[in-house]
Amino acid sequence: MTLKSINPTDGTLLATFDELSPKEVEHKLERAHSAFKEWRRSSFEDRAAVLRKAADILVSEKEAWARLMTLEMGKPFKQGIGEVEKCALTCRYFADNGSRLLADQLIATESDSKLRYLPLGILFSVMPWNFPFWQVFRCLAPAVMAGNGMVLKHASNVPQCALAIEEIMQRSGVPQGVFTTLLIGSSKVADVIRDPRIAAVTLTGSEGAGASVGAAAGAALKKCVLELGGNDPFIVLPTADIEKAVATGVQARTVNNGQSCVCAKRFIVHRDVYDAFAEKFTAAMDSLVVGDPMDEATQIGPLATEDGAQSIERQVNESIAGGARALTGGAPNSRNGNFYAPTVLADVPSDVPAYREELFGPVAVLMRADNFDHAIELANDTPFGLGSSVWTQDPIEQQRSMNEIEAGLTFFNAMVASDPRLPFGGIKLSGYGRELGELGAREFTNVKTIVTAA
Ligand code: NAP
């Protein structure tokens, strides 16, 4: 199999890479295994030094890394710069706080008792293309800080990003083999999971990939974290600041060309403010600048792959055929490449793809809620449970939303966004386990109970 790096803006083939042979994979896993045996004994200071150096390289060369992402998957360049800076911030956060988050925890018993957070082993990380640097660094930084090794299988369409991350880690001074990129296709993932040198697996991706990886990890009895898709609600209630909700809602739907797991996807609006919101939101979506993602003025670039562009076209076409109405957009953009026009769909029946499925592109679904209870009912009428955003000043509505929305994250009067200090993850078909924050720091550790008799 050949891995192809293709520019989604114009379809140019940028580079090709042969998949590693079984012998090459074996060599890299053996090297990772040897490296981990040493790395597990390293001090928090040594690990922090690597992460700080990685942060310096990321920031000082951020234009080059952002350009690479834009070339391989079409992210607007400006957003790529933000992504690289966030990776650096996260490396620094775990460098500065890792020893505290992973410090021994004393427990009062008749003996001397405590918990110690020890490295678990080599973590196999299967990652998506949508945030090619961020997805990797958000699990790499805590893993490195905990003394684990990491083997990365990145998405097949971003091999240059995968190799760039390996280069950054090598230049950061991490011993050879502690971080390794494997250029392999998804058909080889289960073999790597089964390998006895792999201790655990983390996947960020679709439900299909999650089911396969979860099954392979289950069969091998290995710890697994799954960060999967979402169909996040963005609920607007009568006490909301409508102007702010519209501006934030457009950004929340279209960040990364609409290809984020925590993009706001279903806009559930109380009937008292529905018409005002729908009119302003549609106008704002309609005015977005679609174009070359390298251009600073561009707000929406191409979708990352031809398959992705075809999927969104099918989902919208079937939804319109099933009764949904496009208030703007509803078709591919007229440019070459994988462009899709910013779209708003209203009156979406509950049995069409736009209601049921995750839309991974700049397509928003508007829903009218009769009252607060109805809004919560619509929000929960999805197999997913990742993020949620609720726009209300009412403390009772806020409390009820915290308790009743089935999601891993609820943000009030703000869009959902990850932050290295806050645990991140979902429930239902959005997966299980947490990344980032204290829970993320400890997710891939051996939490050893230690008792010394008095
Ligand atoms: P994907 O097709 O599931 O791919 C993700 C990774 O899994 C890639 O490395 C892919 O390799 C691999 N993979 C695919 N099928 C596999 C299988 N059957 N067995 C083992 N590995 C497999 O997802 P994507 O299209 O790249 O990413 C979009 C999805 O990721 C969306 O659903 C999005 O919501 C979700 N996502 C979730 C989060 C979160 O934090 N919850 C964050 C970002 C994205 P190949 O490229 O070689 O196929």
Coordinates of C-alpha atoms and ligand atoms in Angstrom, one line a residue:
M1 CA 0.0 0.0 0.0
T2 CA 1.1 3.5 -0.8
L3 CA 0.3 6.5 1.5
K4 CA -0.5 9.6 -0.6
S5 CA -0.2 13.1 0.5
I6 CA -2.7 15.1 -1.6
N7 CA -3.4 18.9 -1.5
P8 CA -7.2 19.1 -1.1
T9 CA -7.2 22.7 -2.5
D10 CA -6.3 21.6 -6.0
G11 CA -5.8 17.8 -6.0
T12 CA -2.0 18.0 -6.5
L13 CA -0.1 14.9 -5.4
L14 CA 2.5 16.2 -3.0
A15 CA 4.3 13.0 -2.0
T16 CA 3.9 9.3 -1.7
F17 CA 5.3 6.9 0.9
D18 CA 5.5 3.1 0.9
E19 CA 3.8 1.5 3.9
L20 CA 6.3 -0.1 6.2
S21 CA 7.0 -3.8 5.7
P22 CA 6.3 -6.2 8.6
K23 CA 10.1 -6.4 9.2
E24 CA 10.4 -2.7 9.5
V25 CA 7.4 -2.5 11.9
E26 CA 9.0 -5.3 14.0
H27 CA 12.3 -3.4 14.1
K28 CA 10.6 -0.2 15.2
L29 CA 8.5 -2.0 17.9
E30 CA 11.6 -3.7 19.3
R31 CA 13.5 -0.3 19.4
A32 CA 10.5 1.2 21.1
H33 CA 10.5 -1.6 23.7
S34 CA 14.2 -1.2 24.5
A35 CA 13.8 2.6 24.7
F36 CA 10.8 2.3 27.1
K37 CA 12.8 0.1 29.5
E38 CA 15.2 3.0 30.0
W39 CA 12.7 5.9 29.7
R40 CA 10.5 4.6 32.5
R41 CA 13.4 5.3 34.9
S42 CA 13.8 8.9 33.8
S43 CA 12.9 11.7 36.2
F44 CA 10.1 14.2 35.8
E45 CA 12.7 16.9 35.2
D46 CA 14.1 14.9 32.2
R47 CA 10.7 14.4 30.7
A48 CA 9.7 18.0 31.3
A49 CA 12.9 19.2 29.5
V50 CA 11.9 17.2 26.4
L51 CA 8.5 18.7 26.3
R52 CA 9.8 22.2 26.8
K53 CA 12.2 21.7 23.9
A54 CA 9.4 20.4 21.8
A55 CA 7.3 23.5 22.6
D56 CA 10.3 25.8 21.6
I57 CA 10.6 24.0 18.3
L58 CA 6.9 24.1 17.6
V59 CA 6.7 27.9 18.3
S60 CA 9.9 29.0 16.6
E61 CA 9.0 27.1 13.4
K62 CA 5.2 27.5 13.6
E63 CA 4.8 28.8 10.1
A64 CA 6.4 25.8 8.6
W65 CA 4.3 23.3 10.6
A66 CA 1.1 25.2 9.9
R67 CA 1.9 25.4 6.2
L68 CA 2.4 21.6 6.1
M69 CA -1.0 21.0 7.7
T70 CA -2.7 23.4 5.2
L71 CA -1.0 21.7 2.3
E72 CA -2.0 18.2 3.4
M73 CA -5.5 18.7 4.8
G74 CA -6.7 22.2 3.8
K75 CA -6.9 23.8 7.3
P76 CA -6.9 27.6 7.0
F77 CA -3.3 28.6 7.6
K78 CA -4.2 31.1 10.4
Q79 CA -5.9 28.3 12.3
G80 CA -2.9 26.1 11.7
I81 CA -0.7 28.6 13.5
G82 CA -3.2 28.6 16.4
E83 CA -3.1 24.8 16.5
V84 CA 0.7 24.7 16.7
E85 CA 0.7 27.3 19.5
K86 CA -1.8 25.2 21.4
C87 CA 0.4 22.1 21.0
A88 CA 3.3 24.1 22.5
L89 CA 1.1 25.4 25.4
T90 CA 0.0 21.8 26.1
C91 CA 3.6 20.5 26.2
R92 CA 4.5 23.3 28.6
Y93 CA 1.4 22.7 30.7
F94 CA 2.3 19.0 31.3
A95 CA 6.0 19.9 31.7
D96 CA 5.1 22.4 34.4
N97 CA 2.3 20.4 36.1
G98 CA 3.1 16.8 35.4
S99 CA 5.0 16.1 38.6
R100 CA 2.1 17.6 40.6
L101 CA -0.6 15.7 38.7
L102 CA 1.4 12.4 39.0
A103 CA 2.6 12.9 42.6
D104 CA 2.1 10.2 45.1
Q105 CA -1.3 10.4 46.8
L106 CA -1.3 9.6 50.5
I107 CA -4.3 7.6 51.9
A108 CA -5.1 7.4 55.6
T109 CA -5.1 3.8 56.9
E110 CA -3.5 2.1 59.9
S111 CA -0.4 1.6 57.7
D112 CA 1.6 3.9 55.5
S113 CA -0.5 3.8 52.3
K114 CA -0.4 5.7 49.1
L115 CA -1.0 5.6 45.3
R116 CA 1.9 5.9 42.9
Y117 CA 1.3 6.7 39.2
L118 CA 3.8 4.6 37.3
P119 CA 4.3 4.4 33.5
L120 CA 2.1 1.8 31.8
G121 CA 4.3 1.0 28.8
I122 CA 4.1 1.8 25.1
L123 CA 0.9 3.5 24.1
F124 CA -0.3 2.9 20.5
S125 CA -1.9 6.0 19.3
V126 CA -4.2 5.9 16.2
M127 CA -5.0 9.4 15.1
P128 CA -7.2 11.3 12.6
W129 CA -6.2 14.0 10.1
N130 CA -8.5 16.8 11.2
F131 CA -6.1 18.4 13.7
P132 CA -3.0 16.6 12.6
F133 CA -0.7 18.1 15.2
W134 CA -3.1 18.8 18.1
Q135 CA -4.6 15.3 18.2
V136 CA -1.1 13.8 18.6
F137 CA 0.3 16.3 21.0
R138 CA -2.7 16.2 23.3
C139 CA -2.0 12.5 24.0
L140 CA 1.8 12.7 23.5
A141 CA 2.5 15.3 26.2
P142 CA 0.8 13.5 29.1
A143 CA 2.1 10.1 27.9
V144 CA 5.7 11.4 27.8
M145 CA 5.4 13.1 31.2
A146 CA 4.1 9.8 32.7
G147 CA 7.2 8.0 31.4
N148 CA 5.4 6.0 28.7
G149 CA 6.6 5.4 25.2
M150 CA 4.4 6.1 22.2
V151 CA 4.0 4.6 18.7
L152 CA 1.8 6.7 16.3
K153 CA -0.2 5.5 13.4
H154 CA -1.5 8.7 11.9
A155 CA -4.2 9.0 9.3
S156 CA -3.0 7.8 5.9
N157 CA -3.6 11.2 4.2
V158 CA -1.2 13.1 6.5
P159 CA 2.0 11.2 6.4
Q160 CA 4.1 14.3 6.1
C161 CA 2.6 15.7 9.4
A162 CA 3.3 12.3 11.0
L163 CA 6.9 12.4 10.0
A164 CA 7.3 16.0 11.0
I165 CA 6.0 15.2 14.6
E166 CA 8.6 12.4 14.8
E167 CA 11.3 14.8 13.7
I168 CA 10.2 17.4 16.3
M169 CA 10.4 14.8 19.1
Q170 CA 13.8 13.6 18.0
R171 CA 15.1 17.1 18.0
S172 CA 13.6 17.6 21.4
G173 CA 16.1 15.1 22.8
V174 CA 13.7 12.2 23.5
P175 CA 15.7 9.0 23.3
Q176 CA 15.4 7.2 20.0
G177 CA 12.4 4.9 20.1
V178 CA 10.4 6.6 22.9
F179 CA 8.3 8.3 20.2
T180 CA 8.0 6.4 16.8
T181 CA 5.8 7.1 13.8
L182 CA 4.7 3.9 11.9
L183 CA 3.6 4.6 8.3
I184 CA 1.0 1.8 8.1
G185 CA -2.6 1.5 6.8
S186 CA -5.6 0.8 9.1
S187 CA -5.6 -2.9 8.1
K188 CA -2.3 -3.3 10.2
V189 CA -3.7 -1.7 13.4
A190 CA -5.1 -4.8 15.0
D191 CA -1.7 -6.6 14.6
V192 CA 0.1 -3.8 16.4
I193 CA -2.5 -3.8 19.2
R194 CA -2.0 -7.6 19.7
D195 CA 1.8 -7.2 19.9
P196 CA 2.8 -8.0 23.5
R197 CA 5.1 -4.9 23.5
I198 CA 2.1 -2.6 23.3
A199 CA 0.5 -1.9 26.6
A200 CA -2.5 0.2 25.7
V201 CA -4.2 1.9 22.8
T202 CA -5.9 5.3 22.2
L203 CA -7.9 6.1 19.1
T204 CA -9.4 9.4 17.9
G205 CA -11.6 8.9 14.9
S206 CA -14.9 7.6 13.7
E207 CA -17.3 5.1 15.4
G208 CA -16.4 2.5 12.8
A209 CA -12.7 2.7 13.6
G210 CA -13.6 2.9 17.3
A211 CA -15.5 -0.4 17.2
S212 CA -12.6 -2.1 15.4
V213 CA -9.9 -0.8 17.7
G214 CA -12.1 -1.4 20.8
A215 CA -12.7 -5.0 19.7
A216 CA -9.0 -5.6 19.1
A217 CA -8.0 -4.1 22.4
G218 CA -10.7 -6.1 24.2
A219 CA -9.6 -9.3 22.6
A220 CA -6.0 -8.6 23.8
L221 CA -7.3 -7.4 27.2
K222 CA -5.6 -4.0 26.8
K223 CA -6.6 -0.7 28.2
C224 CA -8.2 1.5 25.5
V225 CA -9.4 5.1 25.2
L226 CA -11.8 6.1 22.4
E227 CA -12.4 9.7 21.3
L228 CA -15.0 9.4 18.6
G229 CA -17.4 11.6 16.6
G230 CA -20.0 14.0 17.8
N231 CA -23.3 15.7 16.8
D232 CA -23.1 18.5 19.4
P233 CA -26.1 20.6 20.2
F234 CA -25.9 24.4 20.5
I235 CA -29.0 25.4 22.4
V236 CA -30.2 29.0 22.3
L237 CA -32.8 30.0 24.9
P238 CA -34.7 33.3 25.3
T239 CA -32.3 34.9 27.8
A240 CA -29.3 34.5 25.4
D241 CA -27.4 37.3 23.9
I242 CA -28.4 36.6 20.3
E243 CA -25.7 38.6 18.5
K244 CA -23.0 36.8 20.5
A245 CA -24.7 33.4 20.1
V246 CA -24.8 34.0 16.3
A247 CA -21.2 35.1 16.0
T248 CA -19.9 32.2 18.2
G249 CA -22.3 29.7 16.6
V250 CA -20.9 30.4 13.1
Q251 CA -17.4 30.0 14.4
A252 CA -18.3 26.8 16.4
R253 CA -19.8 25.3 13.2
T254 CA -17.1 26.2 10.8
V255 CA -13.8 26.0 12.6
N256 CA -11.4 23.8 10.7
N257 CA -13.8 23.9 7.7
G258 CA -16.5 22.3 9.8
Q259 CA -14.3 19.2 10.5
S260 CA -14.0 19.1 14.3
C261 CA -15.6 16.5 16.6
V262 CA -16.8 19.3 18.9
C263 CA -18.1 21.6 16.2
A264 CA -21.6 22.8 17.0
K265 CA -23.7 20.8 14.6
R266 CA -27.4 21.0 15.7
F267 CA -28.6 24.5 16.5
I268 CA -31.6 24.0 18.8
V269 CA -33.3 27.4 19.2
H270 CA -36.3 28.3 21.5
R271 CA -39.3 29.3 19.4
D272 CA -39.4 32.8 21.0
V273 CA -36.0 33.7 19.5
Y274 CA -35.9 31.2 16.5
D275 CA -36.8 33.6 13.7
A276 CA -34.3 36.3 14.9
F277 CA -31.5 33.7 15.3
A278 CA -32.2 31.9 12.0
E279 CA -32.2 35.1 10.0
K280 CA -28.9 36.5 11.5
F281 CA -27.2 33.1 11.5
T282 CA -28.0 32.3 7.9
A283 CA -26.8 35.7 6.8
A284 CA -23.5 35.2 8.7
M285 CA -23.0 31.7 7.3
D286 CA -23.7 33.1 3.8
S287 CA -21.1 35.8 4.1
L288 CA -18.2 33.5 5.0
V289 CA -15.2 33.8 2.7
V290 CA -14.5 30.5 0.9
G291 CA -11.2 30.2 -0.8
D292 CA -7.5 29.2 -0.8
P293 CA -6.7 28.2 2.8
M294 CA -3.2 29.8 2.6
D295 CA -4.9 33.2 2.1
E296 CA -5.2 35.1 5.4
A297 CA -8.8 36.3 4.5
T298 CA -10.1 32.8 3.9
Q299 CA -12.6 31.5 6.5
I300 CA -13.5 28.2 4.8
G301 CA -11.1 26.1 2.9
P302 CA -11.6 22.7 1.2
L303 CA -12.6 19.6 3.0
A304 CA -9.6 17.4 3.6
T305 CA -10.5 14.5 1.3
E306 CA -12.5 13.8 -1.8
D307 CA -14.4 11.1 0.2
G308 CA -15.3 13.6 2.8
A309 CA -16.6 16.1 0.2
Q310 CA -18.7 13.3 -1.4
S311 CA -20.1 12.2 2.0
I312 CA -21.3 15.7 2.9
E313 CA -22.9 16.2 -0.6
R314 CA -24.8 12.9 -0.2
Q315 CA -25.9 13.7 3.3
V316 CA -27.3 17.1 2.3
N317 CA -28.8 15.9 -0.9
E318 CA -30.6 13.0 0.9
S319 CA -31.8 15.4 3.6
I320 CA -33.2 17.8 1.1
A321 CA -34.9 15.0 -0.8
G322 CA -36.4 13.9 2.6
G323 CA -37.9 17.3 3.3
A324 CA -35.2 19.6 4.7
R325 CA -34.9 23.1 3.4
A326 CA -31.6 24.8 2.6
L327 CA -31.7 28.4 3.8
T328 CA -28.3 29.0 2.2
G329 CA -25.8 26.8 0.4
G330 CA -26.8 23.1 -0.1
A331 CA -24.3 22.3 -2.9
P332 CA -20.6 22.0 -3.5
N333 CA -18.8 25.4 -4.0
S334 CA -18.1 26.2 -7.6
R335 CA -14.2 26.1 -7.1
N336 CA -12.1 23.1 -8.0
G337 CA -10.9 21.0 -5.1
N338 CA -13.0 19.6 -2.2
F339 CA -14.9 22.8 -1.4
Y340 CA -18.5 22.7 0.0
A341 CA -20.6 25.9 0.4
P342 CA -21.4 27.0 3.9
T343 CA -25.0 25.6 4.4
V344 CA -27.9 26.0 6.8
L345 CA -30.6 23.4 6.8
A346 CA -34.0 24.0 8.5
D347 CA -37.2 21.9 8.9
V348 CA -35.0 18.7 9.0
P349 CA -37.1 15.6 9.5
S350 CA -35.9 13.1 12.1
D351 CA -35.2 10.3 9.7
V352 CA -32.7 12.0 7.3
P353 CA -28.9 12.0 7.5
A354 CA -28.7 15.7 8.6
Y355 CA -30.6 14.8 11.8
R356 CA -29.1 11.4 12.6
E357 CA -25.5 11.5 11.3
E358 CA -22.4 13.6 12.1
L359 CA -22.0 16.2 9.4
F360 CA -18.2 16.7 8.9
G361 CA -18.2 20.0 6.9
P362 CA -19.7 23.5 7.1
V363 CA -23.3 22.5 7.3
A364 CA -25.5 23.6 10.2
V365 CA -28.9 22.1 11.1
L366 CA -31.5 24.5 12.7
M367 CA -34.1 23.0 15.0
R368 CA -37.0 24.8 16.7
A369 CA -37.7 23.9 20.3
D370 CA -41.1 24.6 21.9
N371 CA -39.7 25.1 25.4
F372 CA -36.7 24.2 27.6
D373 CA -37.7 20.6 28.1
H374 CA -38.2 20.1 24.4
A375 CA -34.7 21.6 23.7
I376 CA -33.1 19.1 26.1
E377 CA -35.1 16.3 24.5
L378 CA -33.9 17.3 21.0
A379 CA -30.3 17.7 22.3
N380 CA -30.3 14.1 23.7
D381 CA -32.0 12.6 20.6
T382 CA -28.7 11.4 19.1
P383 CA -26.5 8.4 19.6
F384 CA -23.5 10.7 20.3
G385 CA -22.6 12.5 23.5
L386 CA -19.4 14.6 23.1
G387 CA -19.8 18.4 23.6
S388 CA -22.8 20.7 24.2
S389 CA -23.1 24.5 24.3
V390 CA -26.1 26.2 26.0
W391 CA -26.9 29.9 25.7
T392 CA -28.9 31.1 28.7
Q393 CA -28.5 33.4 31.7
D394 CA -31.1 31.5 33.7
P395 CA -29.5 29.7 36.7
I396 CA -32.2 27.0 36.8
E397 CA -31.8 26.3 33.1
Q398 CA -28.1 26.1 33.6
Q399 CA -28.3 23.7 36.5
R400 CA -30.8 21.5 34.6
S401 CA -28.6 21.5 31.5
M402 CA -25.5 20.4 33.6
N403 CA -27.5 17.5 34.9
E404 CA -29.7 16.5 32.0
I405 CA -27.7 16.9 28.7
E406 CA -26.1 13.5 27.8
A407 CA -22.6 14.7 26.9
G408 CA -19.0 14.7 28.2
L409 CA -18.8 18.5 28.1
T410 CA -21.3 21.3 28.6
F411 CA -20.2 24.9 28.0
F412 CA -22.5 27.9 28.8
N413 CA -22.5 31.0 26.7
A414 CA -19.3 29.9 24.9
M415 CA -18.3 27.4 22.2
V416 CA -16.9 24.0 23.2
A417 CA -13.1 24.0 23.0
S418 CA -10.4 21.8 24.5
D419 CA -8.0 23.2 27.1
P420 CA -4.9 21.3 28.5
R421 CA -6.1 22.0 32.0
L422 CA -9.6 20.4 31.5
P423 CA -10.4 16.8 31.0
F424 CA -11.9 16.1 27.5
G425 CA -14.0 13.2 26.3
G426 CA -17.4 11.8 25.5
I427 CA -20.1 9.3 26.4
K428 CA -22.5 7.1 24.3
L429 CA -21.1 6.6 20.7
S430 CA -18.6 9.5 21.3
G431 CA -16.4 7.0 23.1
Y432 CA -14.9 6.6 26.6
G433 CA -11.9 7.7 28.7
R434 CA -10.5 11.2 29.1
E435 CA -7.6 13.1 27.7
L436 CA -6.0 16.3 29.1
G437 CA -6.2 17.7 32.7
E438 CA -5.6 15.6 35.8
L439 CA -7.7 12.7 34.5
G440 CA -5.8 12.7 31.2
A441 CA -2.4 12.8 32.9
R442 CA -3.3 9.6 34.8
E443 CA -5.3 7.8 32.1
F444 CA -2.4 5.7 30.9
T445 CA -0.6 5.0 34.2
N446 CA -0.4 2.0 36.5
V447 CA -2.1 3.4 39.6
K448 CA -0.2 1.3 42.1
T449 CA -1.5 0.9 45.6
I450 CA 1.4 0.8 48.0
V451 CA 1.1 -0.3 51.7
T452 CA 4.0 -0.4 54.2
A453 CA 3.2 -2.0 57.5
A454 CA 3.6 0.4 60.4
Ligands
NAP1 P1 -11.3 7.6 10.8 O1 -11.5 7.3 9.4 O2 -12.0 6.8 11.8 O3 -9.7 7.5 11.0 C1 -9.1 7.8 12.2 C2 -7.8 6.9 12.3 O4 -8.3 5.6 12.5 C3 -6.9 6.9 11.1 O5 -5.6 6.8 11.5 C4 -7.4 5.7 10.3 O6 -6.4 5.2 9.5 C5 -7.7 4.7 11.4 N1 -8.7 3.7 11.1 C6 -9.8 3.9 10.3 N2 -10.5 2.8 10.2 C7 -9.9 1.9 11.0 C8 -10.2 0.5 11.4 N3 -11.2 -0.1 10.9 N4 -9.3 -0.1 12.3 C9 -8.2 0.6 12.7 N5 -7.9 1.9 12.4 C10 -8.8 2.5 11.6 O7 -11.7 9.1 11.1 P2 -11.3 10.4 10.3 O8 -12.2 10.4 9.2 O9 -9.8 10.4 10.1 O10 -11.7 11.5 11.5 C11 -12.9 12.0 11.6 C12 -13.7 11.4 12.8 O11 -12.9 11.6 14.0 C13 -14.9 12.2 13.0 O12 -16.0 11.3 13.3 C14 -14.6 13.0 14.2 O13 -15.7 13.5 14.9 C15 -13.7 12.1 15.0 N6 -12.9 12.9 15.9 C16 -13.1 12.8 17.3 C17 -12.4 13.6 18.2 C18 -12.6 13.5 19.7 O14 -11.8 14.0 20.4 N7 -13.7 12.8 20.1 C19 -11.4 14.5 17.7 C20 -11.2 14.6 16.3 C21 -12.0 13.8 15.4 P3 -6.4 5.4 7.9 O15 -6.3 6.9 7.7 O16 -5.3 4.7 7.4 O17 -7.8 4.9 7.4

